[in-house]
Coordinates of C-alpha atoms in Angstrom, one line a residue:
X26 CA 0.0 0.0 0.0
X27 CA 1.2 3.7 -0.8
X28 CA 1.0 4.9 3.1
X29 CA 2.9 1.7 3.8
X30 CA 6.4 2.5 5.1
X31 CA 8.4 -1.1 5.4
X32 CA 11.3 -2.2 7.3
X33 CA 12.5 -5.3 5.5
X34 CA 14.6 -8.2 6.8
X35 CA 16.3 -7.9 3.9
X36 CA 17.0 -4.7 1.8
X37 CA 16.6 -5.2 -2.0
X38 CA 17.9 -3.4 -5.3
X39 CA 16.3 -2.5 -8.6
X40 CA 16.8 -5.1 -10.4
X41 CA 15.9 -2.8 -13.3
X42 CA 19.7 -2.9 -14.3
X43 CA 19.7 -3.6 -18.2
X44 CA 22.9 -5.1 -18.6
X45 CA 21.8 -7.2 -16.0
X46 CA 24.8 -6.6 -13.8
X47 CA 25.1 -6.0 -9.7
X48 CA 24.6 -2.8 -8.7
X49 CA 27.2 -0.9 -7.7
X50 CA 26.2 -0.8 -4.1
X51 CA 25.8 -4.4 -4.2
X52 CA 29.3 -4.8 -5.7
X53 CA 30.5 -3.4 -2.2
X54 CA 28.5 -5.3 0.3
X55 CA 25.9 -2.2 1.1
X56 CA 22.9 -4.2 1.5
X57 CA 24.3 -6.4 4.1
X58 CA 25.9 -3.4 5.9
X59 CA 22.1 -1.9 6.1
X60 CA 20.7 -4.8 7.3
X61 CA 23.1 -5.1 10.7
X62 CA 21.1 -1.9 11.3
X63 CA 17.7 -3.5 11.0
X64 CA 18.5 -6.2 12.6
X65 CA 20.2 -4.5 15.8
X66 CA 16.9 -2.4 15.7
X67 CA 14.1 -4.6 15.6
X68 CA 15.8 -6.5 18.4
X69 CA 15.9 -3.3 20.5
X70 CA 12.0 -2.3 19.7
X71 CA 11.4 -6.8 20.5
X72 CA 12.9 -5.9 23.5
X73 CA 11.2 -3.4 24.4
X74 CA 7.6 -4.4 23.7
X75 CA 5.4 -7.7 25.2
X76 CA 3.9 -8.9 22.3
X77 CA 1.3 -10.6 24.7
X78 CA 0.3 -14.6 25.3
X79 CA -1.9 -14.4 22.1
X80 CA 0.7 -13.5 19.8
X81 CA 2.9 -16.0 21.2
X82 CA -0.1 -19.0 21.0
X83 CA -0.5 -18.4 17.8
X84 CA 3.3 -18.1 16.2
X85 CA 3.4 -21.9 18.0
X86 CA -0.1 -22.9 16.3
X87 CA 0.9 -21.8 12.9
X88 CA 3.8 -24.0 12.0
X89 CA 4.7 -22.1 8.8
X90 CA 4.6 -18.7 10.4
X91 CA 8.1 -18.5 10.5
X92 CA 7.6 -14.2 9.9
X93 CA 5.5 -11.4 11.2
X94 CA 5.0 -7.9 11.5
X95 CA 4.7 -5.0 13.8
X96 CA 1.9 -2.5 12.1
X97 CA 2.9 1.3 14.0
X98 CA -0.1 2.8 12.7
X99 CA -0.2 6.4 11.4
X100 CA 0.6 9.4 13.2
X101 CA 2.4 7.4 15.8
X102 CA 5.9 7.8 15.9
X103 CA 5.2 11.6 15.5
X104 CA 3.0 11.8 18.4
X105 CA 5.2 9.4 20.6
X106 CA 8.6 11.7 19.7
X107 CA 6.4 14.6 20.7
X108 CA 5.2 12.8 23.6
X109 CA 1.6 12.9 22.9
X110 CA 1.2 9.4 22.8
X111 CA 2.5 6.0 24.4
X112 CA 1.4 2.1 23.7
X113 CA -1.2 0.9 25.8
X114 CA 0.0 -1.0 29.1
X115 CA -2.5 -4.0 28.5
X116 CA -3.5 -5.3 25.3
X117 CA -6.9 -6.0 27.1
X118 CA -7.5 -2.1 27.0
X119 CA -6.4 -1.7 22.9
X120 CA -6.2 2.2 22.1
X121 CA -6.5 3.8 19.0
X122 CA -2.7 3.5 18.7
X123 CA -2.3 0.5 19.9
X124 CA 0.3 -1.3 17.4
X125 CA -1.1 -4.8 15.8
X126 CA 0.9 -8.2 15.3
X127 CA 0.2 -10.2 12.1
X128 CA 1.4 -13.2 10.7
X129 CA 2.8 -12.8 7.3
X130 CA 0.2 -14.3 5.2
X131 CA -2.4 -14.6 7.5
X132 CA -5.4 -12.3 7.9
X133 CA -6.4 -10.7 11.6
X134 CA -4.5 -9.4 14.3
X135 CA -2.5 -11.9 16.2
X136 CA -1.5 -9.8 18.8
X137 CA -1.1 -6.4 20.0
X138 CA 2.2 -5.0 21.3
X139 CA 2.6 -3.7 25.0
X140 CA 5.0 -1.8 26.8
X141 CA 7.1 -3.7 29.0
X142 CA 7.2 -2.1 32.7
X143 CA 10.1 -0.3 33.4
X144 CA 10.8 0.5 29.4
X145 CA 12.8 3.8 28.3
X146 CA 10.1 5.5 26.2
X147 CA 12.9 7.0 24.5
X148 CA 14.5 3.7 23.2
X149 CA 11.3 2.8 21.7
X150 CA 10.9 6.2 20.3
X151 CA 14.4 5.7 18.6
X152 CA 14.3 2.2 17.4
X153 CA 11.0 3.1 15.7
X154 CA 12.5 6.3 14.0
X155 CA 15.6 4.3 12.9
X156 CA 13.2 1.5 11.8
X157 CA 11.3 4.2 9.8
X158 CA 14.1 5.8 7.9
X159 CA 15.4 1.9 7.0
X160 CA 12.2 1.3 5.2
X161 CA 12.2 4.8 3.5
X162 CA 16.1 3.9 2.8
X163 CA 15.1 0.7 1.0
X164 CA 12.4 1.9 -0.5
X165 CA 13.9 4.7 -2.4
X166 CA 16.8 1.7 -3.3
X167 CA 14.4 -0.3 -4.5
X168 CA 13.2 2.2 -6.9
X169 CA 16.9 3.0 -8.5
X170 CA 16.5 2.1 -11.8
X171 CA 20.2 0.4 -12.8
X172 CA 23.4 2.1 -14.3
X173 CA 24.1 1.1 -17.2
X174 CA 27.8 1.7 -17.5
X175 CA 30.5 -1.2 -18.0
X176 CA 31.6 -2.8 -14.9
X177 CA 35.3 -2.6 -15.9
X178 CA 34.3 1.0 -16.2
X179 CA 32.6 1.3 -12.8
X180 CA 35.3 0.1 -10.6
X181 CA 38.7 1.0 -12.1
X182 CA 41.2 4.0 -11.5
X183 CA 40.4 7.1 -9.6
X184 CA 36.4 6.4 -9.9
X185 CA 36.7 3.1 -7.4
X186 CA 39.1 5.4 -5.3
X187 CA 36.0 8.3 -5.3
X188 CA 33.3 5.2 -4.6
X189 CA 35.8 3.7 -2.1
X190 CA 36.4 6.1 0.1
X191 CA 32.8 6.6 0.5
X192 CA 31.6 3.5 1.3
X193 CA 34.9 2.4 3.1
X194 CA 33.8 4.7 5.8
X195 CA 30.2 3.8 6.1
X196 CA 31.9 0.1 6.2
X197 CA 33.9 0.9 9.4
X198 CA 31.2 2.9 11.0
X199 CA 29.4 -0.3 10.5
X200 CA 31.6 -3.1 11.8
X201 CA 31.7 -0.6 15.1
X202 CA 27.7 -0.2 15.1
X203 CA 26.9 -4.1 16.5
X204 CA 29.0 -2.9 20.0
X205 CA 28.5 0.9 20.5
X206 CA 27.4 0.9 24.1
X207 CA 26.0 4.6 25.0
X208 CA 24.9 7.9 22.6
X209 CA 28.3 9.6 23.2
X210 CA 30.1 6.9 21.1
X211 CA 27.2 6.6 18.6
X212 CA 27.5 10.2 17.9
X213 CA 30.8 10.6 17.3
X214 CA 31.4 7.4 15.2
X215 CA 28.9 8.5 13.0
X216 CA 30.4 12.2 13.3
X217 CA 33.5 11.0 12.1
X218 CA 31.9 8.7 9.3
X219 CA 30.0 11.3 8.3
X220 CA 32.5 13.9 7.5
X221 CA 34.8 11.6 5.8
X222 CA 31.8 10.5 3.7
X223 CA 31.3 14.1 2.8
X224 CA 34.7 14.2 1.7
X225 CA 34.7 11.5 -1.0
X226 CA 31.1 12.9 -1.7
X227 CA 32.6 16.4 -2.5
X228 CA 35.2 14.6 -4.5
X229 CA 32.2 13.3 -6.7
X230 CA 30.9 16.2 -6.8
X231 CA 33.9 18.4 -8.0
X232 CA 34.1 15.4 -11.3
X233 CA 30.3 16.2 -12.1
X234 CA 31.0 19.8 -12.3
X235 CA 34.1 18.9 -14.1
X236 CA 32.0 16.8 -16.9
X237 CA 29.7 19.3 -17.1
X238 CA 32.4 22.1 -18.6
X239 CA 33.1 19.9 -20.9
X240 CA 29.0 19.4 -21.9
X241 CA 28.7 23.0 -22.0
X242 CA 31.0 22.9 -25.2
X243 CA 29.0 20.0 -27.1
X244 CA 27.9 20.6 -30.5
X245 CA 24.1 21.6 -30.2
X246 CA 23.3 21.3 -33.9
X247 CA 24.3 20.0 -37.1
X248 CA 25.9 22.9 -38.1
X249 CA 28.1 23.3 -34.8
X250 CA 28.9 19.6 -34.7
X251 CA 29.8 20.1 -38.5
X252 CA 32.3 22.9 -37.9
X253 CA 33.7 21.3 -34.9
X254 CA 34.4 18.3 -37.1
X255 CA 35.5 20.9 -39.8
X256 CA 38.2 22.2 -37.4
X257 CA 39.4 19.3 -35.5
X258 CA 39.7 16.7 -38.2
X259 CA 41.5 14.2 -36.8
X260 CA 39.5 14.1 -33.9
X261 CA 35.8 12.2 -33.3
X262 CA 34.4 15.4 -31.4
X263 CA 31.2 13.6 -31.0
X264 CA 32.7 10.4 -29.5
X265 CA 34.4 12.4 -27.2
X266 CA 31.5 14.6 -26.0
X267 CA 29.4 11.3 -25.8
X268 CA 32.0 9.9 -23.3
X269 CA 32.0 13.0 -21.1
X270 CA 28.1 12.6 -20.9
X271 CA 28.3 9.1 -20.0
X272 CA 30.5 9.8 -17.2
X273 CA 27.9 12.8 -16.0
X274 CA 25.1 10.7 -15.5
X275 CA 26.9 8.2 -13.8
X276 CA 28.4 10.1 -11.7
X277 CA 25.4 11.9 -10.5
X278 CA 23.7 8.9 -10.6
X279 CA 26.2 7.3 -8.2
X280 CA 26.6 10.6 -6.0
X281 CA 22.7 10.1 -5.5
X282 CA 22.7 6.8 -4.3
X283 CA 26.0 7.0 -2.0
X284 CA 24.8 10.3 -0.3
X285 CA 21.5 7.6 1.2
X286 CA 24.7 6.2 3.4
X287 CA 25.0 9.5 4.9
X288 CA 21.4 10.0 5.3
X289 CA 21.4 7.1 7.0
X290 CA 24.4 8.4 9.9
X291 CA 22.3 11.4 10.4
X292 CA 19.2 9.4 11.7
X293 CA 21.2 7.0 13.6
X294 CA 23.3 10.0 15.5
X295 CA 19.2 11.9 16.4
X296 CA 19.4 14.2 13.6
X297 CA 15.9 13.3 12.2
X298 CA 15.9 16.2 10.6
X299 CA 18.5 17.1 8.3
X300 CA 17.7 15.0 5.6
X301 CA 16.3 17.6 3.5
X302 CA 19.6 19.8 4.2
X303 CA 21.3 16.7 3.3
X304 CA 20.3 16.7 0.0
X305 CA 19.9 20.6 -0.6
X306 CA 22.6 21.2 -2.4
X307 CA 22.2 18.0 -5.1
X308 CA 18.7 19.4 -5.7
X309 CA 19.7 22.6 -6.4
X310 CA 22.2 21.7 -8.9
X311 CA 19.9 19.1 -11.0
X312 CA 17.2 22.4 -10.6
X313 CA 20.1 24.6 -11.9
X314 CA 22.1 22.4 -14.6
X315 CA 19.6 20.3 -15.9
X316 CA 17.1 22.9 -17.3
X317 CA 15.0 21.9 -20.4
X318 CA 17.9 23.6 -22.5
X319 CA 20.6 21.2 -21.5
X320 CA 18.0 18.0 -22.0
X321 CA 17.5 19.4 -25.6
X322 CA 21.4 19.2 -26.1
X323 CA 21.8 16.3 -24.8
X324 CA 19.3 14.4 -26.9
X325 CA 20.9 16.0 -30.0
X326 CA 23.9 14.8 -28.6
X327 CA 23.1 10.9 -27.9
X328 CA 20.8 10.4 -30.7
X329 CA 17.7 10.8 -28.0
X330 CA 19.3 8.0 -25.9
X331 CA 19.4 10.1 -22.4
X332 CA 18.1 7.5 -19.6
X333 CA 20.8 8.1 -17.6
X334 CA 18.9 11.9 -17.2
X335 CA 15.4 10.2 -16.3
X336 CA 17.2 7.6 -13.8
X337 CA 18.0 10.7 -11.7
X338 CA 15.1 12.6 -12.5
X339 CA 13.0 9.6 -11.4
X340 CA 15.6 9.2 -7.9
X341 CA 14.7 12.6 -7.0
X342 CA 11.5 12.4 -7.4
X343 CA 11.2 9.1 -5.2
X344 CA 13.3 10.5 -2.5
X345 CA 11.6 13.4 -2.2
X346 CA 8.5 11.5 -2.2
X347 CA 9.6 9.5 0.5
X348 CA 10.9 12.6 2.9
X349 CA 7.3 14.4 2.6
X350 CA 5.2 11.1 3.6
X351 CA 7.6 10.2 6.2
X352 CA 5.7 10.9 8.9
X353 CA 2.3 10.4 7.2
X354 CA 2.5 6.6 6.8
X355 CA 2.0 3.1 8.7
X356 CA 5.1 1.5 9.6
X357 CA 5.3 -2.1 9.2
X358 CA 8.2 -3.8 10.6
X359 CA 9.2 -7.1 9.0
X360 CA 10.2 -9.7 12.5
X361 CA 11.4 -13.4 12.8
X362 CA 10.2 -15.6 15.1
X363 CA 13.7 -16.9 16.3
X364 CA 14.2 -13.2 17.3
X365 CA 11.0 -13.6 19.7
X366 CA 12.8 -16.8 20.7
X367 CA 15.8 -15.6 21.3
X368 CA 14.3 -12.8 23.6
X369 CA 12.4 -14.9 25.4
X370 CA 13.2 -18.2 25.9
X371 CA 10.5 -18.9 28.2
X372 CA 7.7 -17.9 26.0
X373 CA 5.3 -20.2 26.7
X374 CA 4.9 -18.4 30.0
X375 CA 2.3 -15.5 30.5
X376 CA 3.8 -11.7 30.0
X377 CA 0.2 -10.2 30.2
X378 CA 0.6 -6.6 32.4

């Protein structure tokens, strides 16, 4: 459903890719590096809630419902961060917020969530928000339609240095995230993460600007691609101009998805919300640089073939779709039963309040 905001077990690419290639953030391990955050989170928020004897009764009636979900409905995790609202303390008494378990591929509710006595309201608060920006993380990744570039040509020379450095950082932020103990070492990992990710992002960023001088001098008709030709004979103008496109689109293409990583520091470290400063400055320039005159050019240029143009048309249009209904949608958090297991290992016994 549109107002449904998922946290997945697993977190999925387009598989949209048309040379039918991995991604490039697959290449580097990044959907297993996101999912140690899910995972560490929906243990917290398991942790933190009862899911009551009837949830329980039922996971061990139903021997296939290995999965199921916590529904947050609506409104919730904006009322609870503004402390307007908390779970019910008995899921005899269900509220109007009260959040549902279901078994994947069941129909009903096969449980309602309770808060444990003597829960931080906070933790829940945070695990919920964190859960929330996964799902609109994945989402968004999901959407990506593929590159389309060579992968000799994605991961060679100073480009894999530029991608490297980027996601080397998130990396080591990441094998430290399973064991930070308190706030004060969670904010300034991801402090420290976060500017060095800046710093290969900038990097990026300076190699776009640098492609696009080049664009500015393409050949915009016949005529202008015929004197070009006229003057430089021994040189395939076009070719070269083509080449310096490719490289554009891929590279703001690839800035686009990499930034997500830092996005996804920000949340972790309480700044909920800076993701539209975040991305400020990348909006600006695809408002700016890609105007209706430069699509025009570019078509002439590539024969029409300009994809790599609506891929991040298309990216920005998703994201930005998924900051504005952040707060506006249900959050469904995808669970294991092992996990309830593992939390409880006594749960045949009664955690009714």
């Amino acid at each position: 459903m549109k107002n449904e905001l998922i946290a997945k077990q697993r977190t999925q690419l387009s598989k949209s890719n048309s040379n039918k290639k991995q991604d490039i953030l697959a290449i580097y391990g990044v959907p297993e590096m996101l999912d140690k955050i899910t995972q560490k989170e929906r243990l917290n928020l398991l942790n933190c809630i009862s899911c009551g004897t009837v949830f329980l009764d039922s996971l061990n009636e139903v021997s296939h419902a290995e999965d199921f979900i916590v529904e947050i409905p609506s409104g919730l995790r904006k009322l609870l961060k503004e402390g307007k609202a908390t779970f019910d303390s008995s899921s005899k008494s269900p509220g109007s917020y009260t959040p549902n378990i279901r078994l994947k591929g069941e129909n009903g509710i096969a449980g309602q969530a309770t808060i444990t006595k003597g829960t931080d309201d906070l933790a829940i608060t945070r695990s919920l928000s964190n859960l929330a920006m996964m799902g609109m993380v994945q989402s968004v990744l999901a959407k990506l339609d593929g590159i389309d570039e060579k992968l000799d040509e994605i991961i060679i020379g100073q480009k894999n240095d530029r991608i490297g450095e980027v996601i080397g950082h998130f990396k080591g932020f990441m094998d430290l995230y399973p064991s930070i103990k308190n706030d004060d070492e969670l904010r300034n990992a991801a402090n420290q993460a976060y500017m060095q990710i800046h710093s290969g992002l900038s990097k990026i960023h300076l190699q776009i600007n640098e492609y696009r001088k080049k664009l500015d001098k393409a050949p915009k008709n016949h005529l202008i691609a015929f004197w070009k030709g006229f003057c430089h004979p021994m040189t395939n103008t076009t070719s070269k101009y083509q080449d310096a496109y490719s490289n554009y689109v891929y590279d703001l293409q690839l800035y686009n998805r990499l930034i997500l990583l830092s996005d996804v520091l920000l949340y972790l470290k309480g700044d909920y919300e800076a993701m539209d400063n975040n991305h400020a400055v990348m909006n600006k320039y695809c408002e700016e640089y890609m105007d209706e005159s430069f699509i025009e050019n570019m078509k002439f240029l590539t024969n029409g073939h300009i994809n790599g143009i609506n891929n991040i048309q298309n990216h920005l249009k998703a994201l930005n779709e998924a900051i504005n209904g952040y707060w506006d949608r249900n959050l469904i958090i995808e669970c294991n039963h092992n996990e309830v297991k593992l939390l409880n290992p006594n749960e045949n016994e009664s955690r009714e309040i």
